[in-house]
Amino acid sequence: MKAVEEQIISTEYSELMQKSYIDYAMSVIIARALPDVRDGLKPVQRRTLYDMYELGIRYDRPYRKCARIVGDTMGKYHPHGDSSIYEALVVMSQDFKKGQTLVDGHGNFGSIEGDGAAAMRYTEARLEKITQEVYLADLDKDVVDFGPNFDETEKEPLVLPVRIPNLLVNGADGIAVGMATSIPPHNLCEVAEAVKAYMKNSDITVEQLMKYIKGPDFPTGGIVVNKDELLQIYETGAGKIKLRGRVETEKGKGGKTNLVVTEIPYTMVGANIGKFLNDVATLVETKKAPDITDISNQSSKEGIRIVLELKKGADVENLTNMLYKKTRLEDTFGVNMLAVADGRPETLSLKQVIEHHVDFQFEVCTRKHQNLLARELERREVQEGLIKAVDVIDLIIEILRGSKSQQQVKDCLTMGVTEGIKFKTKASEKKAKNLMFTQRQAQAILDMRLAKLIGLELEALMKEHQETLKKISLYEDILNNYDSMARVIEKDLDQIKKEYGRPRRTSIENAQEIVFEEKKIEEMDVVFLMDRFGYAKLIDMGVYERNKEAAHGDYKYVFICKNTDKICIFTDQGQMHTVKALDVPLCRLRDKGTPIDNLCNYSSAQEELVYIGSLESVKQSHLLFVTSKGMAKQVDGMEFDVAKRTVAATKLTEGDRVVLVQPADAMEYLVLQSRQGYFLRFLKEEIPEKKKTAIGVRAMRLGQEDEIAHAYLLESRMEYAIDHGSKKLVLNKLKLSKRDGKGTKVRG
């Protein structure tokens, strides 16, 4: 056996990567993420609907388990995992996401508030009536092309023969590679009228089309407030739609007023409803909306109903404006009308979407009527053969009785071949030689039952023939005349609109920009308290003055600050976390407070608090930093006036940690104590000022395995003693040395 010669092909790596990436990107764009402009469906949606059609799960038949549908779709057409198929199935059944639901779900299919659907083994589904009659009808009439599935064992439609512009009616969203699509849903009746207008005048402009399509029509209702910007969005296929929820006022108990949210922006569907409730609660807690006394979500299957109970005499207009400004009750919907058109992704204008749809409809209609015409022509041929056969039925019976096989009969009927057939008379044989039926007619004659010769049956055959001739004439007219075909499509649209259309739910208007004047917070002194367990709170100055001794006795950290200030938390990991004083609850002295971990990014489980103080006091001083490896520096407090909630307060080497952070301006000496019992006292001014990003200078030379355990800043006039072993050690009396010394060993 001859060995195969080895062949090495040299390829530029960058070219290979580029080609592979482009192939991958196009595969994701075309075969997974983007909808086709013709049927407005992504491949997973198309395959799921077609599979349900193939399984016979029609709207007038029993529901079937979703697990069966998902498994069948995955096995036959969509080999990308069951979760993506089930998710597509669920979304197609949710009336709060789709302008027109395509799947009739039975069971828990999720909620508008973001609850997920039950597992596919529990839920059931079937096709909606509109899906069967508008999306999947005529698949048996060769109206669309079919292609092989992934393993070439089945055929699947490359596009569904959808008779409405589904891309507009249901919208679309999808993330591909380097591009994304986001198309809002529209009103079926308006879209149908726009299609009819385009068919009457193909030179119609987007502005003229917008006389029919006013704008998006979201299933959640709401208000589109930038009407004047819609024209540009529909002309370019991209832009931002401003949405607002609908807020109404109701009379509450005791002459009070309630604000009721009855419709939400489409972008709030899901977890954002819960976030809205949390945002309102935060506004109340932070005293920005003190007029709101209670929030309740009374939403049900009937619709959204979020009730905000207000105090008597509350400023309703200002509160409504606050909700629009401070929560997602006013939001933007980013439009990017990207779809696959002619096999490639393209951003389309409103007119282009309708243009592609109409072209597709004419193609589908042409193929449908060509198929119907071919069927009627076959029927006419057979009918004419049978009518002609009735006139010579005695001769045909004679041929049948005198023949030895069906083929002999067929040859005689189609070509007049009489050899081998016994005739009663020569005249009959002569007549038989003149027979000229077609093959199809001959087969129909052979299949004909004697009952067809009854007078009434003959009459019915003649009547049926007349109907066939009328249909042929009609189909030929439709195929040969643009206006006739357009009328058929229009009639279809009118029928669909009549049966499935619904009134518009979203209002389109030009609303003024919301003006909300936030009440200025009255600045005042408060006292910050935090116990050893990390529970923090603020108390009034009056309460503090009356309970000063108890406050300092029970709490680890106590300092005065402004309610408009920030609290700075320095940790042993070199981080500084900030929290607004307004976020710290203002409580009574005996109230527990809130864990500081819940108010900022500080985590007591991962880092240790070294110093806490108000930003104002930090800015007015120099902070002295000392680390366990003996590094030290002074930092101007102004460097810590930052917008971020967490910043690096100092730079640390690997394995190092901060031991001391303290305002140093009023201090004169620094005392360092090592684990092995060495003490070093020197003047604070020997520590240079550095940036917060610097490591600092060495303050003490440490022995092997030794580290700084404690650091103390001392005033010159004040005596400071610590417990060291079994005796008291007065730090002020330690020998005064220089920075970067080894220190003196002190026995405890």
XYZ file of C-alpha atoms in Angstrom:
748
model
C 0.000 0.000 0.000
C 1.421 3.352 -1.034
C 1.931 5.850 1.821
C 0.092 9.166 1.564
C 2.499 12.035 1.033
C 2.531 14.591 3.844
C 1.579 18.073 2.721
C 2.147 21.152 4.888
C 0.129 24.249 4.033
C 1.590 27.511 5.319
C -1.030 30.057 6.395
C -0.663 33.492 7.941
C -1.995 33.118 11.502
C -3.707 36.533 11.520
C -5.526 35.735 8.243
C -6.695 32.378 9.605
C -7.968 33.976 12.832
C -9.700 36.760 10.894
C -11.465 34.307 8.573
C -12.481 32.015 11.450
C -13.836 34.917 13.491
C -15.825 36.335 10.560
C -17.288 32.877 9.839
C -18.266 32.503 13.502
C -19.731 36.021 13.684
C -21.821 35.552 10.536
C -23.062 32.198 11.815
C -24.281 33.810 15.058
C -25.786 36.795 13.210
C -27.651 34.863 10.519
C -28.399 31.529 12.189
C -29.151 32.497 15.780
C -29.419 36.086 16.969
C -31.174 38.240 14.378
C -34.708 37.937 12.948
C -35.434 37.616 9.229
C -37.191 40.705 7.862
C -39.663 38.529 5.930
C -41.278 36.649 8.846
C -39.787 38.662 11.734
C -38.668 35.468 13.489
C -35.328 34.265 14.784
C -34.365 30.684 13.798
C -35.218 29.253 17.235
C -38.707 30.809 17.124
C -39.331 29.656 13.550
C -38.198 26.115 14.299
C -40.262 25.864 17.485
C -43.451 27.020 15.745
C -42.847 24.719 12.763
C -42.206 21.766 15.063
C -45.506 22.416 16.896
C -47.214 22.557 13.484
C -45.585 19.252 12.501
C -46.624 17.637 15.806
C -50.203 18.755 15.164
C -50.468 20.847 18.352
C -53.166 23.104 16.887
C -55.218 25.746 18.682
C -58.340 23.519 18.655
C -56.548 20.437 19.953
C -55.359 19.506 23.488
C -52.234 21.098 25.001
C -48.989 19.108 24.911
C -46.110 19.108 27.383
C -43.493 21.766 26.632
C -40.757 19.203 27.312
C -42.050 17.203 24.315
C -42.026 20.283 22.073
C -38.541 21.347 23.226
C -37.102 17.854 22.859
C -38.563 17.374 19.398
C -37.363 20.805 18.225
C -33.866 20.185 19.570
C -33.642 16.703 18.074
C -34.914 17.690 14.641
C -34.065 21.320 13.955
C -32.277 23.353 16.673
C -29.264 21.629 18.281
C -28.355 24.486 20.660
C -29.595 23.377 24.073
C -33.050 23.051 25.567
C -32.967 26.271 27.646
C -32.807 28.566 24.604
C -35.732 26.745 22.938
C -37.889 26.772 26.079
C -37.088 30.429 26.741
C -38.179 31.316 23.182
C -41.373 29.281 23.662
C -42.123 31.054 26.967
C -41.542 34.556 25.546
C -43.833 33.822 22.574
C -46.622 33.071 25.063
C -46.180 36.166 27.298
C -48.735 38.855 26.437
C -46.764 41.472 28.388
C -43.733 41.037 26.112
C -45.322 40.364 22.714
C -47.777 42.558 20.836
C -49.369 39.347 19.540
C -48.736 36.067 21.388
C -47.931 33.130 19.113
C -48.111 30.303 21.654
C -51.015 29.495 23.970
C -49.354 28.506 27.247
C -51.070 26.438 29.931
C -49.516 26.568 33.398
C -46.987 28.906 34.995
C -45.366 30.874 32.166
C -43.876 33.618 34.372
C -45.204 37.041 35.289
C -44.745 40.688 34.363
C -42.868 41.136 37.665
C -40.001 38.914 36.560
C -41.046 35.542 37.984
C -39.667 32.757 35.808
C -41.751 30.094 34.102
C -42.106 26.674 35.693
C -39.882 23.866 34.411
C -40.829 22.553 30.971
C -41.883 19.203 32.426
C -44.786 20.960 34.189
C -46.033 23.399 31.549
C -48.064 22.711 28.418
C -48.604 24.656 25.194
C -50.300 24.725 21.820
C -50.383 27.110 18.868
C -52.499 30.255 19.000
C -55.204 30.542 16.342
C -53.431 33.512 14.702
C -50.189 31.514 14.490
C -51.890 28.653 12.710
C -53.937 30.806 10.330
C -51.569 33.732 9.689
C -48.055 32.372 10.283
C -48.211 28.708 9.219
C -51.056 28.507 6.685
C -50.295 27.377 3.108
C -47.058 25.562 4.026
C -48.483 22.633 2.017
C -48.742 24.805 -1.124
C -44.972 25.170 -1.755
C -45.055 28.902 -0.900
C -41.613 28.994 0.789
C -38.316 27.205 0.269
C -37.332 24.299 2.492
C -33.781 23.298 3.343
C -32.082 20.395 5.112
C -31.801 20.430 8.898
C -28.446 20.182 10.716
C -27.969 16.444 10.025
C -29.841 16.385 6.690
C -32.452 13.914 7.928
C -35.363 16.394 7.852
C -36.509 19.389 5.838
C -37.339 22.712 7.510
C -38.757 25.967 6.088
C -36.125 28.680 5.588
C -38.831 31.253 6.345
C -42.488 30.993 7.415
C -45.235 32.369 5.115
C -46.310 35.043 7.628
C -49.022 37.301 6.178
C -48.399 40.316 8.448
C -45.162 42.296 9.085
C -44.348 40.362 12.254
C -41.066 42.291 12.693
C -43.178 45.381 13.430
C -46.173 43.749 15.135
C -44.157 41.751 17.681
C -40.865 43.628 17.610
C -37.582 41.831 18.208
C -34.515 41.862 20.391
C -31.264 39.976 20.092
C -27.534 40.316 20.693
C -25.220 39.075 17.960
C -21.457 39.530 17.515
C -20.661 43.224 17.218
C -24.299 44.182 16.687
C -27.688 44.012 18.385
C -31.308 44.440 17.360
C -34.052 46.147 19.337
C -37.376 46.738 17.577
C -40.476 47.849 19.527
C -43.884 46.174 18.969
C -46.593 48.024 16.983
C -50.354 47.916 16.602
C -51.574 45.234 14.164
C -54.408 47.386 12.731
C -52.101 50.359 12.074
C -49.425 48.173 10.476
C -52.008 46.531 8.188
C -53.244 49.960 7.019
C -49.651 51.086 6.347
C -49.015 47.978 4.209
C -52.162 48.681 2.187
C -51.082 52.310 1.715
C -47.650 51.190 0.464
C -49.190 48.764 -2.044
C -51.320 51.597 -3.463
C -48.340 53.960 -3.685
C -44.819 52.515 -3.541
C -43.358 56.065 -3.531
C -44.979 56.799 -0.156
C -42.626 58.446 2.373
C -41.937 57.427 5.964
C -43.729 60.584 7.099
C -46.823 59.576 5.105
C -46.635 56.024 6.485
C -46.664 57.501 9.993
C -50.190 58.779 9.369
C -51.119 55.102 9.733
C -48.429 53.900 12.184
C -48.460 56.563 14.905
C -45.555 54.976 16.776
C -44.811 51.906 18.898
C -47.664 50.182 20.716
C -46.281 48.411 23.764
C -48.310 45.634 25.427
C -47.748 47.376 28.784
C -49.306 50.633 27.520
C -47.546 53.730 28.856
C -46.874 57.021 27.120
C -44.326 57.809 24.391
C -43.380 61.423 25.129
C -41.053 62.348 22.238
C -43.484 62.186 19.309
C -41.484 64.691 17.207
C -38.371 62.467 17.303
C -40.188 59.371 16.002
C -39.939 60.437 12.338
C -36.142 60.470 12.440
C -36.088 57.141 14.316
C -38.289 55.499 11.653
C -36.310 57.069 8.795
C -32.922 55.931 10.110
C -33.970 52.772 11.940
C -32.172 53.889 15.116
C -32.787 56.240 18.035
C -34.229 56.471 21.515
C -37.906 56.433 22.435
C -38.760 58.141 25.732
C -41.354 56.206 27.712
C -43.355 57.079 30.790
C -45.674 55.043 32.962
C -49.217 56.274 33.515
C -49.921 57.765 36.949
C -53.456 58.556 38.111
C -54.789 60.115 41.299
C -57.493 58.599 43.480
C -59.234 59.771 46.617
C -58.008 57.929 49.677
C -59.268 57.667 53.224
C -59.753 60.809 55.327
C -59.507 63.247 52.433
C -56.018 62.013 51.474
C -54.865 61.460 47.891
C -53.393 58.251 46.447
C -51.052 58.088 43.456
C -51.765 54.966 41.377
C -49.407 53.639 38.692
C -51.710 51.887 36.192
C -49.297 51.414 33.278
C -45.520 50.995 33.255
C -42.842 51.610 30.625
C -42.083 48.476 28.552
C -38.497 48.570 29.887
C -39.784 48.008 33.442
C -41.146 44.542 32.640
C -39.516 41.970 34.899
C -37.288 42.632 37.904
C -37.437 46.399 37.336
C -40.918 46.544 38.920
C -39.366 45.321 42.175
C -36.536 47.812 41.698
C -39.084 50.609 41.238
C -40.733 49.702 44.557
C -37.302 49.641 46.242
C -36.383 53.013 44.714
C -39.610 54.570 46.053
C -38.934 53.041 49.482
C -35.400 54.514 49.400
C -36.806 57.963 48.556
C -39.054 57.689 51.620
C -36.250 56.421 53.890
C -33.866 59.196 52.835
C -36.563 61.805 53.549
C -36.670 62.866 49.863
C -40.331 61.821 49.617
C -41.660 62.220 53.176
C -45.211 62.728 51.882
C -45.477 59.043 50.860
C -46.838 57.066 53.820
C -47.303 53.615 52.260
C -46.482 51.661 49.088
C -48.471 48.618 47.975
C -48.293 46.533 44.820
C -51.874 45.518 44.037
C -51.114 44.259 40.508
C -53.001 41.208 39.262
C -53.939 39.454 36.010
C -56.214 42.412 35.286
C -53.204 44.742 35.071
C -50.661 46.870 36.896
C -51.785 48.724 40.018
C -49.106 50.176 42.313
C -50.648 52.422 45.006
C -48.714 55.146 46.828
C -50.627 56.552 49.797
C -49.852 60.231 50.505
C -50.126 62.519 53.503
C -52.935 65.022 53.605
C -52.076 68.179 51.645
C -49.147 66.520 49.805
C -47.865 68.174 46.610
C -49.153 65.576 44.133
C -47.622 67.128 41.002
C -44.174 67.464 42.556
C -44.304 63.870 43.813
C -45.346 62.591 40.378
C -42.452 64.496 38.806
C -40.100 63.021 41.411
C -41.211 59.490 40.478
C -40.463 60.207 36.807
C -37.068 61.766 37.607
C -35.784 59.507 40.364
C -37.109 56.091 39.282
C -37.487 54.076 36.067
C -41.089 55.225 35.701
C -39.606 57.352 32.906
C -37.137 55.428 30.780
C -35.731 55.169 27.276
C -36.171 52.331 24.784
C -33.220 52.103 22.407
C -34.380 51.382 18.852
C -32.080 49.599 16.396
C -34.110 48.115 13.548
C -31.512 45.551 12.509
C -32.673 42.428 10.683
C -31.473 39.894 8.135
C -32.499 41.146 4.678
C -31.429 39.280 1.533
C -29.106 37.115 3.598
C -27.186 39.894 5.358
C -27.755 42.072 8.445
C -29.106 45.529 7.638
C -30.503 48.466 9.634
C -33.869 49.195 8.048
C -36.191 52.177 7.975
C -39.932 51.746 8.524
C -40.573 51.905 4.777
C -37.861 49.319 4.026
C -39.395 46.849 6.493
C -42.802 47.226 4.814
C -41.197 47.075 1.355
C -39.465 43.769 2.168
C -42.715 42.423 3.630
C -44.788 43.352 0.560
C -42.185 41.843 -1.816
C -42.302 38.657 0.261
C -46.122 38.638 0.222
C -46.206 38.925 -3.564
C -43.691 36.088 -3.842
C -45.717 33.883 -1.454
C -48.987 34.810 -3.181
C -47.510 34.070 -6.618
C -46.224 30.640 -5.548
C -49.506 29.843 -3.796
C -51.669 30.692 -6.804
C -49.304 28.959 -9.236
C -49.729 25.847 -7.101
C -53.514 26.294 -6.935
C -53.679 26.923 -10.693
C -51.683 23.759 -11.412
C -54.100 21.753 -9.234
C -57.154 23.213 -10.978
C -55.656 22.591 -14.427
C -55.152 18.933 -13.452
C -58.721 18.818 -12.170
C -60.014 20.377 -15.411
C -58.117 17.816 -17.450
C -59.637 14.953 -15.471
C -63.137 16.457 -15.556
C -62.983 17.000 -19.327
C -61.830 13.410 -19.743
C -64.711 12.062 -17.670
C -67.296 14.211 -19.504
C -65.918 13.015 -22.820
C -65.869 9.396 -21.551
C -69.559 9.509 -20.623
C -70.411 10.192 -24.273
C -68.572 7.025 -25.394
C -69.160 4.921 -22.277
C -70.451 1.889 -24.291
C -67.254 1.818 -26.366
C -65.068 2.136 -23.228
C -66.954 -0.780 -21.585
C -66.398 -2.839 -24.764
C -62.653 -2.009 -24.642
C -62.483 -2.954 -20.950
C -64.233 -6.287 -21.533
C -62.102 -7.144 -24.566
C -58.701 -6.270 -22.996
C -56.346 -8.541 -21.121
C -54.557 -5.861 -19.008
C -54.861 -2.281 -17.741
C -51.927 -1.250 -19.930
C -53.808 -2.461 -23.048
C -56.775 -0.283 -22.029
C -54.543 2.745 -21.366
C -52.760 2.382 -24.710
C -56.091 2.165 -26.484
C -57.565 5.167 -24.660
C -54.489 7.404 -25.122
C -53.082 6.310 -28.520
C -55.869 4.287 -30.199
C -53.878 1.005 -30.097
C -56.406 -1.813 -30.627
C -54.106 -4.839 -31.147
C -55.013 -7.735 -28.819
C -58.411 -6.256 -27.855
C -61.569 -8.177 -28.887
C -64.306 -5.888 -30.276
C -67.883 -6.899 -31.053
C -67.881 -5.051 -34.370
C -65.410 -3.497 -36.777
C -67.174 -0.154 -36.301
C -66.310 -0.245 -32.586
C -62.648 -0.994 -33.363
C -62.575 1.892 -35.866
C -63.977 4.278 -33.235
C -61.472 2.983 -30.658
C -58.570 3.858 -32.976
C -59.647 7.522 -32.865
C -59.578 7.818 -29.037
C -57.060 10.453 -27.786
C -57.386 10.718 -23.978
C -54.407 11.909 -21.911
C -52.618 9.586 -19.476
C -54.250 11.338 -16.488
C -57.684 11.124 -18.113
C -57.186 7.453 -18.929
C -56.279 6.676 -15.302
C -59.328 8.643 -14.084
C -61.565 6.629 -16.449
C -60.121 3.380 -15.098
C -60.700 4.604 -11.515
C -64.248 5.795 -12.283
C -67.092 4.029 -10.475
C -70.286 3.079 -12.274
C -72.281 5.290 -9.887
C -70.814 8.291 -11.745
C -73.092 7.432 -14.669
C -76.244 8.334 -12.714
C -77.905 11.461 -14.096
C -77.463 13.539 -10.924
C -73.813 12.571 -10.713
C -73.298 13.682 -14.302
C -74.974 16.996 -13.499
C -72.735 17.479 -10.438
C -69.682 16.725 -12.602
C -70.715 19.422 -15.110
C -71.303 21.899 -12.285
C -67.927 21.058 -10.744
C -66.300 21.580 -14.120
C -67.839 25.053 -14.396
C -66.481 25.911 -10.901
C -63.039 24.695 -11.927
C -63.088 26.887 -15.044
C -64.034 29.918 -12.889
C -61.162 29.218 -10.471
C -58.694 28.859 -13.321
C -59.834 32.187 -14.723
C -59.544 33.815 -11.260
C -56.049 32.410 -10.550
C -54.776 33.412 -13.984
C -56.087 36.929 -13.407
C -54.359 37.126 -9.989
C -51.077 35.845 -11.430
C -51.123 38.128 -14.456
C -52.457 41.311 -12.837
C -50.647 43.255 -10.035
C -53.834 44.973 -8.877
C -55.703 41.686 -8.599
C -52.946 40.155 -6.459
C -52.781 43.340 -4.349
C -56.544 43.060 -3.739
C -56.106 39.464 -2.519
C -53.378 40.559 -0.066
C -55.497 43.531 1.079
C -58.523 41.289 1.611
C -56.344 38.970 3.708
C -55.082 41.893 5.802
C -58.612 43.194 6.362
C -59.740 39.756 7.524
C -56.738 39.409 9.884
C -57.264 42.943 11.206
C -60.967 42.276 11.827
C -60.342 39.040 13.712
C -57.142 39.787 15.632
C -56.854 43.587 15.781
C -57.106 45.443 19.077
C -57.194 49.113 20.099
C -53.921 50.984 20.658
C -52.598 50.771 24.216
C -49.667 53.226 24.166
C -50.339 56.976 23.904
C -48.125 59.054 21.586
C -47.614 62.682 22.543
C -45.129 65.506 22.941
C -44.730 65.987 26.667
C -42.710 68.664 28.371
C -39.459 67.800 30.104
C -40.142 66.892 33.721
C -39.172 69.692 36.082
C -38.564 68.550 39.620
C -37.191 70.868 42.232
C -35.526 68.878 44.958
C -35.973 70.402 48.370
C -32.639 71.457 49.795
C -31.652 69.476 52.830
C -31.379 71.615 55.919
C -27.780 71.325 57.093
C -27.338 70.528 60.775
C -24.904 68.962 63.231
C -25.473 65.319 64.117
C -23.498 62.744 66.084
C -22.289 59.523 64.465
C -22.322 56.471 66.737
C -21.053 52.971 65.973
C -20.802 50.094 68.451
C -18.188 47.333 68.508
C -20.491 45.085 66.444
C -20.505 47.559 63.530
C -24.057 48.932 63.936
C -24.080 52.627 62.955
C -26.594 55.459 63.385
C -26.924 59.222 63.731
C -28.499 61.037 66.686
C -29.504 64.670 67.240
C -27.038 66.977 68.997
C -29.617 67.637 71.755
C -29.930 63.909 72.480
C -26.121 63.586 72.533
C -25.649 66.495 74.933
C -28.136 64.955 77.361
C -26.576 61.464 77.121
C -22.909 62.226 76.448
C -21.536 59.876 79.104
C -23.725 56.943 77.996
C -22.849 57.533 74.342
C -19.083 57.410 74.981
C -19.460 54.461 77.322
C -21.563 52.242 75.052
C -20.163 53.075 71.611
C -16.713 52.452 70.133
C -16.805 55.372 67.665
C -18.428 58.707 68.518
C -17.904 61.973 66.602
C -19.821 65.069 65.505
C -20.408 65.716 61.781
C -22.803 67.454 59.407
C -25.786 65.533 58.035
C -24.583 66.568 54.532
C -21.076 65.184 55.120
C -19.561 61.811 54.217
C -18.191 59.214 56.633
C -14.716 57.842 55.741
C -13.798 54.270 56.758
C -10.095 53.315 56.542
C -9.252 49.581 56.663
C -6.164 47.436 57.263
C -6.189 46.488 53.562
C -5.347 50.082 52.594
C -8.865 50.890 51.342
C -11.053 53.896 52.104
C -14.825 53.391 51.881
C -17.218 56.335 52.039
C -20.865 56.490 52.996
C -23.138 59.540 52.880
C -24.257 60.673 56.315
C -27.766 60.924 54.823
C -27.665 57.164 54.185
C -27.020 56.479 57.871
C -30.382 56.274 59.696
C -31.230 59.096 62.103
C -32.399 57.221 65.214
C -33.122 57.484 68.888
C -30.217 56.713 71.227
C -31.520 53.246 72.129
C -32.291 52.181 68.524
C -29.969 49.537 67.167
C -28.972 51.236 63.902
C -27.840 49.600 60.639
C -24.718 47.435 60.006
C -22.071 49.626 58.369
C -21.451 46.763 55.887
C -24.945 47.377 54.454
C -24.282 51.070 53.806
C -21.031 50.866 51.815
C -18.555 48.442 50.220
C -16.787 47.715 53.536
C -16.888 44.044 54.551
C -16.075 43.237 58.184
C -15.474 39.596 57.190
C -12.614 40.470 54.818
C -11.015 43.619 56.284
C -10.534 45.291 59.644
C -11.584 48.843 60.427
C -8.574 50.992 61.435
C -10.022 54.532 61.540
C -13.410 56.156 60.937
C -14.159 59.886 60.758
C -16.056 62.550 58.830
C -14.723 63.671 55.454
C -14.740 67.298 56.610
C -12.414 66.493 59.547
C -10.180 64.350 57.274
C -9.862 67.184 54.718
C -8.774 69.641 57.401
C -5.857 67.497 58.621
C -2.894 65.377 57.606
C -3.409 61.633 58.098
C -0.498 59.548 59.346
C -0.316 55.954 58.033
C 1.779 53.182 59.644
C 1.931 49.610 58.280
C 2.889 46.297 59.907
C 6.166 46.194 57.921
C 7.256 49.484 59.467
C 6.414 51.859 56.574
C 4.976 55.302 57.387
C 3.876 58.508 55.656
C 1.718 61.580 56.097
C -1.005 62.359 53.495
C -2.837 65.647 52.958
C -6.488 64.967 53.849
C -7.700 66.817 50.713
C -6.556 63.800 48.659
C -9.439 61.800 50.150
C -12.150 64.133 48.815
C -13.182 61.781 45.974
C -16.463 60.881 44.255
C -15.902 57.102 44.271
C -17.358 55.079 47.100
C -14.143 53.045 47.469
C -10.550 54.093 46.726
C -7.052 52.893 47.641
C -6.025 55.050 50.615
C -2.404 53.866 50.477
C -0.132 51.524 48.543
C 0.856 48.300 50.307
C 3.539 45.744 49.490
C 2.580 42.063 49.415
C 1.643 40.746 52.861
C 1.610 44.206 54.445
C -1.362 45.786 56.217
C -2.240 49.116 57.789
C -1.815 49.340 61.586
C -2.568 53.024 62.190
C -4.463 55.824 60.415
C -4.909 58.996 62.460
C -5.085 62.791 62.037
C -1.593 63.950 63.013
C -1.657 67.784 63.014
C -1.960 68.232 66.812
C 0.486 65.407 67.619
C 4.251 65.629 68.237
C 5.622 62.105 68.768
C 5.146 58.716 67.145
C 5.763 55.534 69.164
C 6.037 52.183 67.380
C 5.725 48.865 69.227
C 6.871 45.609 67.601
C 5.611 42.096 68.321
C 8.984 41.144 69.849
C 8.746 43.954 72.410
C 10.846 46.687 70.755
C 9.714 50.323 71.205
C 10.834 53.323 69.139
C 9.851 56.938 69.954
C 10.691 59.765 67.548
C 9.345 63.120 66.360
C 6.331 62.937 64.045
C 7.876 65.611 61.777
C 10.492 63.048 60.672
C 7.726 61.306 58.694
C 7.537 63.047 55.281
C 4.317 63.981 53.474
C 3.597 61.701 50.507
C 0.805 61.068 48.033
C -1.842 58.489 48.910
C -0.514 56.275 46.111
C 2.988 56.092 47.695
C 4.259 53.307 49.966
C 5.993 55.745 52.366
C 9.333 55.601 54.190
C 10.720 53.072 56.662
C 9.910 54.203 60.184
C 11.487 51.307 62.109
C 14.045 48.630 61.308
C 12.479 45.304 62.244
C 14.174 42.026 63.051
C 13.464 38.816 61.180
C 9.871 37.548 61.724
C 9.087 40.788 63.595
C 6.346 43.326 62.665
C 4.679 46.453 64.028
C 1.936 45.458 66.466
C 0.823 48.940 67.615
C 1.515 52.576 66.769
C 0.708 55.573 68.994
C 0.583 59.300 68.240
C 1.304 61.413 71.337
C 0.866 65.023 72.328
C 3.825 66.596 74.172
C 1.852 67.813 77.171
C -0.184 64.669 77.776
C 1.141 61.568 79.540
C 0.148 58.287 77.842
C 0.545 54.891 79.570
C -0.153 51.377 78.263
C -0.207 47.902 79.809
C 2.936 46.038 78.770
C 3.117 42.596 80.234
C 2.613 42.887 83.993
C 3.496 46.564 84.324
C 2.456 50.002 83.143
C 4.634 51.631 80.504
C 4.581 55.419 80.102
C 5.230 56.035 76.395
C 6.271 59.695 76.866
C 9.234 58.575 79.032
C 10.708 56.269 76.385
C 14.099 57.319 75.010
C 13.707 59.806 72.119
C 15.410 58.347 69.028
C 15.511 58.943 65.317
C 13.269 57.454 62.592
C 14.473 54.181 61.074
C 16.075 52.979 64.282
C 15.801 49.499 65.760
C 14.267 50.781 69.009
C 14.736 49.651 72.591
C 13.754 46.238 73.949
C 11.371 46.711 76.898
C 10.652 43.717 79.109
C 7.068 43.357 80.401
